[in-house]
XYZ file of C-alpha atoms in Angstrom:
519
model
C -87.278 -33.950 36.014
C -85.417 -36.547 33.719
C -84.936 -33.723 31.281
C -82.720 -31.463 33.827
C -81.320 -34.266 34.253
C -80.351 -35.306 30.658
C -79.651 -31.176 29.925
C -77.521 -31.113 32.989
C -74.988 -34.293 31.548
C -75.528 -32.648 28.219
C -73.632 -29.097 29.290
C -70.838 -31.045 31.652
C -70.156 -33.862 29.095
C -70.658 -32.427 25.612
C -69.795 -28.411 26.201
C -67.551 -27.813 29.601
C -65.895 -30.713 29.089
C -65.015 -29.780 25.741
C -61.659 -27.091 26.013
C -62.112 -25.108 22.713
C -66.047 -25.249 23.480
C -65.141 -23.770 26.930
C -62.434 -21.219 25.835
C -65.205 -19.849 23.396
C -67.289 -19.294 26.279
C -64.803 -17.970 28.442
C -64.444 -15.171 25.884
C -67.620 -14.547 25.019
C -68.532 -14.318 29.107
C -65.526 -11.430 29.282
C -66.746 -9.544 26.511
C -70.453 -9.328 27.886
C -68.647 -8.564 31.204
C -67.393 -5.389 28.728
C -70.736 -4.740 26.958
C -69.679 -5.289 23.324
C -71.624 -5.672 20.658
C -73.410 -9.365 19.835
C -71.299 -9.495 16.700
C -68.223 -8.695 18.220
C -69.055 -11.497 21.420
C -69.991 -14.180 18.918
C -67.135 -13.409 16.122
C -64.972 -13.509 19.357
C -65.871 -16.574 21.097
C -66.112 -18.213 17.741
C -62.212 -17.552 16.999
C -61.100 -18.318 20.021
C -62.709 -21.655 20.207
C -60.953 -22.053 16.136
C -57.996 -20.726 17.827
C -58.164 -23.759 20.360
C -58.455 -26.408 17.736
C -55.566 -25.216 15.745
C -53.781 -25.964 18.540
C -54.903 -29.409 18.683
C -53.910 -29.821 14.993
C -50.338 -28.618 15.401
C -49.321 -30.615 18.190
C -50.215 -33.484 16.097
C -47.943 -32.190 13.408
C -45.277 -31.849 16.419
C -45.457 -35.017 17.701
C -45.105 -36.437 14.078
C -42.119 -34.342 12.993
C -40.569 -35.077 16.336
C -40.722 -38.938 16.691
C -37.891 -39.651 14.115
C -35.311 -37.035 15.829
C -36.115 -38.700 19.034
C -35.311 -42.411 17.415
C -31.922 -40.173 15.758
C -31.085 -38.582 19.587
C -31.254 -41.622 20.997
C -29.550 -43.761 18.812
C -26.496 -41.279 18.007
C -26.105 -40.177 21.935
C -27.278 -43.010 23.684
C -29.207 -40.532 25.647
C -32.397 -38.955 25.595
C -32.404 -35.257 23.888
C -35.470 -33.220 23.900
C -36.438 -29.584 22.152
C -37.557 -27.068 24.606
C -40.337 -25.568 22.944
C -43.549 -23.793 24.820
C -46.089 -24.351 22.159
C -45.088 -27.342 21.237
C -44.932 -29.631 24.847
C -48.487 -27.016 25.577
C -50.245 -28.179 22.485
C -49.480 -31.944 23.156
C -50.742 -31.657 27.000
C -54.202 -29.830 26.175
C -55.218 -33.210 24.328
C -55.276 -34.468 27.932
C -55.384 -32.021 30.464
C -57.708 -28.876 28.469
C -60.314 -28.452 30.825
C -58.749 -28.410 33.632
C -56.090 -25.852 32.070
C -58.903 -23.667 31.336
C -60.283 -23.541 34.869
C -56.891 -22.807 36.433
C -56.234 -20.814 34.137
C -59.163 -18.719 35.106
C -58.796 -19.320 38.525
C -55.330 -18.055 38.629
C -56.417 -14.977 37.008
C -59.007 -14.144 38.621
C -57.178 -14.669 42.068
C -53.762 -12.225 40.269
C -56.738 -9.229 40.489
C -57.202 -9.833 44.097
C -53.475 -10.021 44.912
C -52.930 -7.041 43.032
C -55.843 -4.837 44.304
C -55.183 -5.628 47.811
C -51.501 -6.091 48.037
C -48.446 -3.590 47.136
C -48.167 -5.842 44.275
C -50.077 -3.497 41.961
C -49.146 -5.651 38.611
C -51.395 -6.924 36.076
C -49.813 -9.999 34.029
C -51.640 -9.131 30.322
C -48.939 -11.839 28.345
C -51.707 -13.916 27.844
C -49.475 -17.048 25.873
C -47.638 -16.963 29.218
C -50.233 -17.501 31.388
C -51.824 -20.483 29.484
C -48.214 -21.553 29.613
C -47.779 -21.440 33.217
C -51.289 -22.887 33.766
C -50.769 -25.897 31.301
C -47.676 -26.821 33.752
C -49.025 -26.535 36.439
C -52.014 -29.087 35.406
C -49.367 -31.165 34.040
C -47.245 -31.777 36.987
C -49.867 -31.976 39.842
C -52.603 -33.937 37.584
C -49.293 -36.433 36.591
C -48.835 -36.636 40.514
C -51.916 -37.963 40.892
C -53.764 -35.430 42.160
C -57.551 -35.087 42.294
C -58.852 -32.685 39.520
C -60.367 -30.163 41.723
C -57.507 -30.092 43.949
C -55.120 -29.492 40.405
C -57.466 -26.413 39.995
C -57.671 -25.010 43.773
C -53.622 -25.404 44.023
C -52.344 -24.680 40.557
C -54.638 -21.548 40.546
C -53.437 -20.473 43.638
C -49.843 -20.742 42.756
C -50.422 -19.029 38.916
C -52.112 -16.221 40.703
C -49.147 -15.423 42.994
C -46.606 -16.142 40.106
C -48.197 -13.260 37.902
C -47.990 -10.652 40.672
C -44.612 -12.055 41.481
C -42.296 -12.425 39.529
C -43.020 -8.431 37.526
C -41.911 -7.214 41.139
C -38.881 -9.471 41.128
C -37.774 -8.102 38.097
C -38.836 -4.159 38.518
C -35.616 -2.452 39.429
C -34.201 -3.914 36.770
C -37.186 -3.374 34.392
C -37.168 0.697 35.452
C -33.426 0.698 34.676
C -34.337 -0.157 30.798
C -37.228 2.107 30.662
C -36.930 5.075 33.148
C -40.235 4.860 34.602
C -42.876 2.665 35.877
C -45.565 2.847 32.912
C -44.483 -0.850 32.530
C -43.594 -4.003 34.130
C -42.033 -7.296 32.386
C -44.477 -9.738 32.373
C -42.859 -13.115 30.657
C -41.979 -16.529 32.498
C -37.921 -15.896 31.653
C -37.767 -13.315 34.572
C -35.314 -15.833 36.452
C -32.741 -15.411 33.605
C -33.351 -11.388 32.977
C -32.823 -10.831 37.078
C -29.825 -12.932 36.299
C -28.680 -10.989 33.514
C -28.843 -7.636 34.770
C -27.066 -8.737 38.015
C -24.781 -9.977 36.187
C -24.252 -6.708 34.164
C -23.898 -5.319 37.590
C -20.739 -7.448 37.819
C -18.841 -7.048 35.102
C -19.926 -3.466 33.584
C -16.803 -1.767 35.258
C -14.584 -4.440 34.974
C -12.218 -2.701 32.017
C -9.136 -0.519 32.567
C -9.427 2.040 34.923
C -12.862 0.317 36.266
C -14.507 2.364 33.560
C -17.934 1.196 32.374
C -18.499 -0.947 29.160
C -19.862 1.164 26.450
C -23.439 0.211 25.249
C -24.351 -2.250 22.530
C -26.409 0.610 20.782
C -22.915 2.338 19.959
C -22.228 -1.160 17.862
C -23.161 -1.583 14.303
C -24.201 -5.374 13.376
C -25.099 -6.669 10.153
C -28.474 -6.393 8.759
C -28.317 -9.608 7.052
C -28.683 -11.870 10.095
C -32.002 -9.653 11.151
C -33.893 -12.512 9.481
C -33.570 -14.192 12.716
C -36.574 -12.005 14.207
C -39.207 -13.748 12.281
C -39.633 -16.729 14.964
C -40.764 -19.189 12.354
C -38.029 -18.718 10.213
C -35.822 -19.089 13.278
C -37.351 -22.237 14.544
C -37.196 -23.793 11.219
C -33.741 -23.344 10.272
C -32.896 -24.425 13.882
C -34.822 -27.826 13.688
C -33.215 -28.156 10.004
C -29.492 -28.008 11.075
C -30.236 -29.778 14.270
C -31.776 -32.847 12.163
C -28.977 -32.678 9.714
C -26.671 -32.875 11.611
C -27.743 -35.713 14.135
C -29.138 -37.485 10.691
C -25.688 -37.584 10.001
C -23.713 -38.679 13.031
C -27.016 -41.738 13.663
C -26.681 -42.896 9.606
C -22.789 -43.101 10.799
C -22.972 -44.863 13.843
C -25.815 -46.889 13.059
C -25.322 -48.028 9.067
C -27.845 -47.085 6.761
C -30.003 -50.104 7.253
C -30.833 -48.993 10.643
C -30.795 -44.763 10.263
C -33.336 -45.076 6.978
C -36.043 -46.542 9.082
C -35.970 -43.727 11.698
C -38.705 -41.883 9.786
C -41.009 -44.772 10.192
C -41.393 -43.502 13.545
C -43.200 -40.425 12.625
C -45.691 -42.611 10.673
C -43.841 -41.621 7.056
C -41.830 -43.765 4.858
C -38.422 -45.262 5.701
C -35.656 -43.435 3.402
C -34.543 -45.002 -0.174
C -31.210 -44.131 -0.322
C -28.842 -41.762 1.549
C -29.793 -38.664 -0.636
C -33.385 -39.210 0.471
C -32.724 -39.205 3.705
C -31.158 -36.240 4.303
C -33.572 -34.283 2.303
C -36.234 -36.071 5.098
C -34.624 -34.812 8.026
C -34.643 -31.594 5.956
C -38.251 -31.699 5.000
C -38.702 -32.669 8.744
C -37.101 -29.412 10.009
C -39.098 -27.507 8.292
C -42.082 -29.660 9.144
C -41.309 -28.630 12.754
C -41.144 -25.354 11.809
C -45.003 -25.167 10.063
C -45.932 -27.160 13.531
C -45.154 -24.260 16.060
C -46.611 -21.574 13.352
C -49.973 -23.295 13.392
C -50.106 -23.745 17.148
C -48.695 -20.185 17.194
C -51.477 -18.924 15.169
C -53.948 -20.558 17.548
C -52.712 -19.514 20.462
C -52.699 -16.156 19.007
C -56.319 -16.560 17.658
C -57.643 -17.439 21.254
C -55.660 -14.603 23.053
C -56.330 -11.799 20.301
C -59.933 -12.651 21.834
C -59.087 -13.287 24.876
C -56.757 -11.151 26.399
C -58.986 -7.551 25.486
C -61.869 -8.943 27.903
C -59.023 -9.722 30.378
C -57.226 -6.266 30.015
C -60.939 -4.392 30.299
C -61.920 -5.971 33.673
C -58.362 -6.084 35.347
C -59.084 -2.147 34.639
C -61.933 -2.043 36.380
C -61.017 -4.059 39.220
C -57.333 -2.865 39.679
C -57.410 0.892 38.774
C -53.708 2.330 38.236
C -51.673 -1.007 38.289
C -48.544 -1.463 36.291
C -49.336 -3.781 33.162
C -46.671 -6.793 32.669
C -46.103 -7.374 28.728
C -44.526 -9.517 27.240
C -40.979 -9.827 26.760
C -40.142 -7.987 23.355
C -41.776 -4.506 25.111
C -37.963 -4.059 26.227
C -36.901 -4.825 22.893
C -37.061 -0.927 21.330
C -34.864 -0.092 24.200
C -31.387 -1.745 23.333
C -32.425 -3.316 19.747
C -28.476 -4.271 18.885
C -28.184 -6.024 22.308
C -31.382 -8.089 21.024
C -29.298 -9.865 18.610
C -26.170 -9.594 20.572
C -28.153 -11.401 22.877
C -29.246 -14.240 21.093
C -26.139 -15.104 19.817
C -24.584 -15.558 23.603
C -27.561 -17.245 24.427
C -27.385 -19.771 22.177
C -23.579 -20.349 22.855
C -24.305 -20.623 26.476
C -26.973 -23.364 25.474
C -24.276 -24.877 23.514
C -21.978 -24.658 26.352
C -24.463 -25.899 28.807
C -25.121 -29.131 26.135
C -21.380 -30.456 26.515
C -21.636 -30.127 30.227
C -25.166 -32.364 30.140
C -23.490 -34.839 27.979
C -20.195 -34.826 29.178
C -20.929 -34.922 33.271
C -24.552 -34.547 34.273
C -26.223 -37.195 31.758
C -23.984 -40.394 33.075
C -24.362 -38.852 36.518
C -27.521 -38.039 36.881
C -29.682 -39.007 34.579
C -30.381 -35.606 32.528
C -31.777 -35.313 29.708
C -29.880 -33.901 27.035
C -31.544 -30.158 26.181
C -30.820 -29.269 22.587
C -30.442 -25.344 21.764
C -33.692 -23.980 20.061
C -33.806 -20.985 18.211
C -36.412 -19.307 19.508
C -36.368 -19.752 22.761
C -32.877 -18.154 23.084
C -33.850 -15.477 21.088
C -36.667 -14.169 23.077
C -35.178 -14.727 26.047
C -31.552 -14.259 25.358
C -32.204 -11.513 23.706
C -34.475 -9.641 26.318
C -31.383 -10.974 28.643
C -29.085 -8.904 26.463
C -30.832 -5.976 27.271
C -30.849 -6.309 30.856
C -27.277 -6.646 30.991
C -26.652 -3.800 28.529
C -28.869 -1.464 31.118
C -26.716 -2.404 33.643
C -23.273 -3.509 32.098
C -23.063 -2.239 28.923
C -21.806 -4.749 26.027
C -19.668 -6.976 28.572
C -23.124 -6.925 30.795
C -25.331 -7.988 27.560
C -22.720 -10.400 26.537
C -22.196 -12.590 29.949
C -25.603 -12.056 30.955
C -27.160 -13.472 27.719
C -25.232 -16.482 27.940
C -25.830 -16.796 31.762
C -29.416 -16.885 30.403
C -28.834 -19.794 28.044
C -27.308 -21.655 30.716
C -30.118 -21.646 32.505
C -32.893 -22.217 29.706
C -30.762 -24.941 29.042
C -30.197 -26.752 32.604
C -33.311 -25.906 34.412
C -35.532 -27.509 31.788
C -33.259 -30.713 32.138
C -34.104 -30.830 36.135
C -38.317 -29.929 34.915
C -38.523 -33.517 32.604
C -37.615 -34.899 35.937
C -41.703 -34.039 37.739
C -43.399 -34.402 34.327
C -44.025 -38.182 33.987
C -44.707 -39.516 30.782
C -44.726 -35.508 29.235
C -40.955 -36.176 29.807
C -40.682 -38.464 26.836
C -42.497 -36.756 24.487
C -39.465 -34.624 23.276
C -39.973 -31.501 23.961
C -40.374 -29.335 27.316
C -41.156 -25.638 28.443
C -38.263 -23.709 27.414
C -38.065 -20.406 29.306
C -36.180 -19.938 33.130
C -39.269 -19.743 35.284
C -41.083 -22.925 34.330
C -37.921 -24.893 35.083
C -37.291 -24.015 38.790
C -40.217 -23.308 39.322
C -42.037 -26.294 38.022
C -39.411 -28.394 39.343
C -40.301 -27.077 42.980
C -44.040 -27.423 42.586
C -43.191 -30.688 41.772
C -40.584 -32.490 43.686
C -43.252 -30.985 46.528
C -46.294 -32.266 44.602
C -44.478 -36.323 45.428
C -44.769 -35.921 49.309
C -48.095 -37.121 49.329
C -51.773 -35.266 49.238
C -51.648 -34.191 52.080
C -48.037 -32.838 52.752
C -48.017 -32.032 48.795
C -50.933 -29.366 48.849
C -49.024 -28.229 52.142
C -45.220 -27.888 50.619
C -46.742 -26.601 47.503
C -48.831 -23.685 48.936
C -46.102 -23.028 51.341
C -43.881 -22.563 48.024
C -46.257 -20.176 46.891
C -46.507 -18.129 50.454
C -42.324 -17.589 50.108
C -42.311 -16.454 46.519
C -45.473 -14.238 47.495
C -43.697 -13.055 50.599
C -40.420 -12.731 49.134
C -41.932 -10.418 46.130
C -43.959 -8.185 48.613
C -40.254 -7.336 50.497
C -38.950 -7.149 47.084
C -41.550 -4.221 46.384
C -41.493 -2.787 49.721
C -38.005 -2.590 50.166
C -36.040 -2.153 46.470
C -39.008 -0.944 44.321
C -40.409 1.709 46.004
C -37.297 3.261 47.545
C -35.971 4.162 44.038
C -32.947 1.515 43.713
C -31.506 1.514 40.418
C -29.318 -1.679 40.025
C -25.508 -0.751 38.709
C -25.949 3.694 39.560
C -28.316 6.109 38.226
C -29.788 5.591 35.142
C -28.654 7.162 32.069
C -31.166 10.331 30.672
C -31.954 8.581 27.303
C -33.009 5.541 29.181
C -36.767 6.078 27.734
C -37.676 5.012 23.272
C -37.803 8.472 22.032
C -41.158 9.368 21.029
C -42.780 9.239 17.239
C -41.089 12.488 15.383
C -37.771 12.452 17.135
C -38.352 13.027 20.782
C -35.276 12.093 22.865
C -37.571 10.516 26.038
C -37.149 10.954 29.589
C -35.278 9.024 32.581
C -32.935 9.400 35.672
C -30.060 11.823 35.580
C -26.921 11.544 37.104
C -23.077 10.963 36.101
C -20.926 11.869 32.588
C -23.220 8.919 30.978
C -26.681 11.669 31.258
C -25.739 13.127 28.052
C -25.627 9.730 26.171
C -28.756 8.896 23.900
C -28.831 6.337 21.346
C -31.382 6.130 18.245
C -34.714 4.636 19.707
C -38.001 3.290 18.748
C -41.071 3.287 20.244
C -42.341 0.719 22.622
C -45.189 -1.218 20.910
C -49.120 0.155 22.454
């Protein structure tokens, strides 16, 4: 019996053990589940588990291209300054923490399909990058806490599954305001700042003369030559560049030139020659950043191209008719200029938000300083503008946006607070959700093992009862947030179709040039 044994270490230690081994056979288990062809379940589990390791090889590139901006933050501030960047702080964590990811990961899933088939919360969460998101944070902050592993899996699964039926029903009235039905729930961890933004549009839609309301953003023309901010690696490059220029050049200031060329040392490169070289190092290092997040984007990609398919076809089987949640950019087609318009507030709100972090709530207490990052205000901000053009018009896309920034740019601040060494690694999870709600799971996750696992799952029974009553009582009696919904509130369809939505009030007869929702 030696040899069951010996085969039984083999499979723990050398296979499930082993993330990208256990990702491949994740996939390839959901894509039996579907019947495909053997080609298609071996070409699939064999790019997912790829997928995986260009992960692995990206966050090394991260780490690398961070280390000197760190030694720069720190140094020119005095205080510590991170980047909040998803991929980034997930691709550093699954070095340590991959396996047990997975499982919650799975776990959390699996447990979504039973919230959703047996509760009103008929939602299926198919943003697959989100939920790997959401699970690596939750492994990082109870496994940091010092938590058993199983109990990491058991709890953090358990909370995952109730955030994916959750927080699509939080944000539903406000989702069916954009797209004048309910073929489609939001399904993206920034829901906290989109609620916030379309309240906010609420607010300050009819505050012009007269009380009338603010006219759309999609009756604005803005220039086509800053479009080039879509692409997200060209965004997070030119970010990184200016933000390393310019703190290059305030640390070679305050420091001397002795001290500032040895800051790329820390990254394992070459200290700078001469001032000239150095700058064009931070600049090389910017863009360094930016190839980092485009390989781990690719491999997070590469495991969910696989991945999420299997996941779609058996949600379908086990929840028939629920609402899929997509990722944030589904809204996008809907209000396209208050995308960009958006962003732009976003960003300023981050900038805003920066001052107050340095100027107040660093000395006070301790926060980390939370530098602006490209991309994550433009996903978020901009899906933020178009919640508060729904309900608010330009004023509503414009103040909602940046309420949005504010947030992506506090709440991670409060999250480096429950993450334990992941707190000094320079980056952090960027988008509204992981900060307050990772902060809750764990300032709760410090009162012991016992009271923990209590205070956490209690967290998880208020945001599960809150979203139920949020369903039972907004959703499903019709509310539309800031009056009835305008009649073009639907993309026209392919060929010039004007779409569908609510009626009511002089706005009915508005439409605005539309473009279809991607499949």
């Amino acid at each position: 019996m030696d040899w069951l044994v010996t085969l039984a270490k083999f499979l723990v230690n050398e296979i499930l053990s082993v993330p990208a081994y256990l990702i491949g056979l994740i996939t390839a288990a959901g894509l039996i589940a579907l019947r495909k062809p053997t080609g298609q379940i071996l070409g699939g589990a064999i790019k997912a588990t790829l997928g995986f390791l260009l992960i692995g090889a990206g966050a090394g590139l991260v780490t690398d291209s961070l280390a000197p901006l760190g030694k720069m933050i720190t140094g020119a501030t005095g205080a510590h300054g991170v980047i909040p960047t998803n991929e980034a702080i997930v691709g550093i964590a699954q070095e340590q923490f991959g396996s047990r990811v997975a499982w919650l990961m799975i776990l959390g899933f699996a447990l979504s399909l039973v919230l959703a088939r047996f509760t009103p919360l008929r939602y299926v969460f198919l943003t697959g990058h989100h939920m790997l998101f959401m699970a690596t944070l939750l492994t990082m902050v109870l496994a940091t806490a010092g938590y058993a592993s199983w109990v990491v899996v058991v709890v953090g699964g358990v909370l995952l599954g109730v955030m994916l039926v959750a927080m699509p029903a939080f944000a539903h009235p406000w989702t069916k305001r954009i797209t004048g039905n309910n073929t489609v729930a939001i399904g993206h961890f920034g829901t906290a700042g989109y609620i916030t933004a379309g309240a906010a549009g609420q607010l300050v839609g009819r505050l012009g003369k007269g009380g009338r309301r603010s006219r759309s953003t999609e009756d604005m023309k803005l220039p086509e030559g800053l479009r080039f901010l879509r692409d997200s690696m060209v965004a997070t490059a030119l970010s990184m560049l200016l933000i390393y220029l310019v703190l290059a050049v305030v640390y070679v200031v305050k420091e001397g030139e002795k001290t500032a060329f040895k800051a790329f040392a820390e990254g394992g490169g070459a200290p700078a020659t001469d001032l000239g070289n150095y700058l064009m190092q931070s600049v090389m290092q910017g863009l360094q950043f930016g190839i980092s997040v485009a390989v781990i984007l690719f491999g997070v990609r590469t495991i969910l191209g696989e991945l999420v398919p299997a996941f779609q076809g058996i949600a379908q089987k086990v929840v028939p008719g629920a609402v899929p949640a997509l990722d944030a950019p589904i809204v996008f087609p809907y209000a396209q200029n208050a995308v960009l318009l958006g962003f732009i507030s976003s960003f300023v709100g981050g900038l805003c938000t920066l001052a107050l972090l340095a100027w107040a709530l660093e000395p006070a207490f301790g926060l980390a300083l939370v530098l602006p990052g490209l991309v994550p205000h433009f996903f978020t901000g901009g899906a933020a503008g178009v919640y508060g053009n729904a309900t608010g018009g330009r004023r509503g896309a414009v103040v909602g946006a940046f309420l949005n920034g504010v947030l992506i740019t506090f709440l991670p601040a409060l999250l480096l607070k429950v993450l334990g060494t992941f707190g000094n690694e320079n980056t952090t999870f960027g988008d509204a959700d992981f900060g307050w709600f990772g902060a809750l799971v764990g300032n709760a996750a410090k009162a012991g093992e016992a009271g923990g696992v209590v205070l956490m799952l209690l967290i998880g029974a208020a945001v599960l009862a809150g979203a139920v009553l949020m369903q039972k009582r907004v959703v499903e009696t019709g509310w539309s947030p800031g009056g009835p919904a305008p009649a073009a509130s639907a993309p026209a369809e392919p060929g010039g179709g004007s779409g569908s939505g609510g009626a009511g009030g002089a706005e009915a007869t508005r439409t605005y040039p539309k473009l279809a929702p991607p499949a």
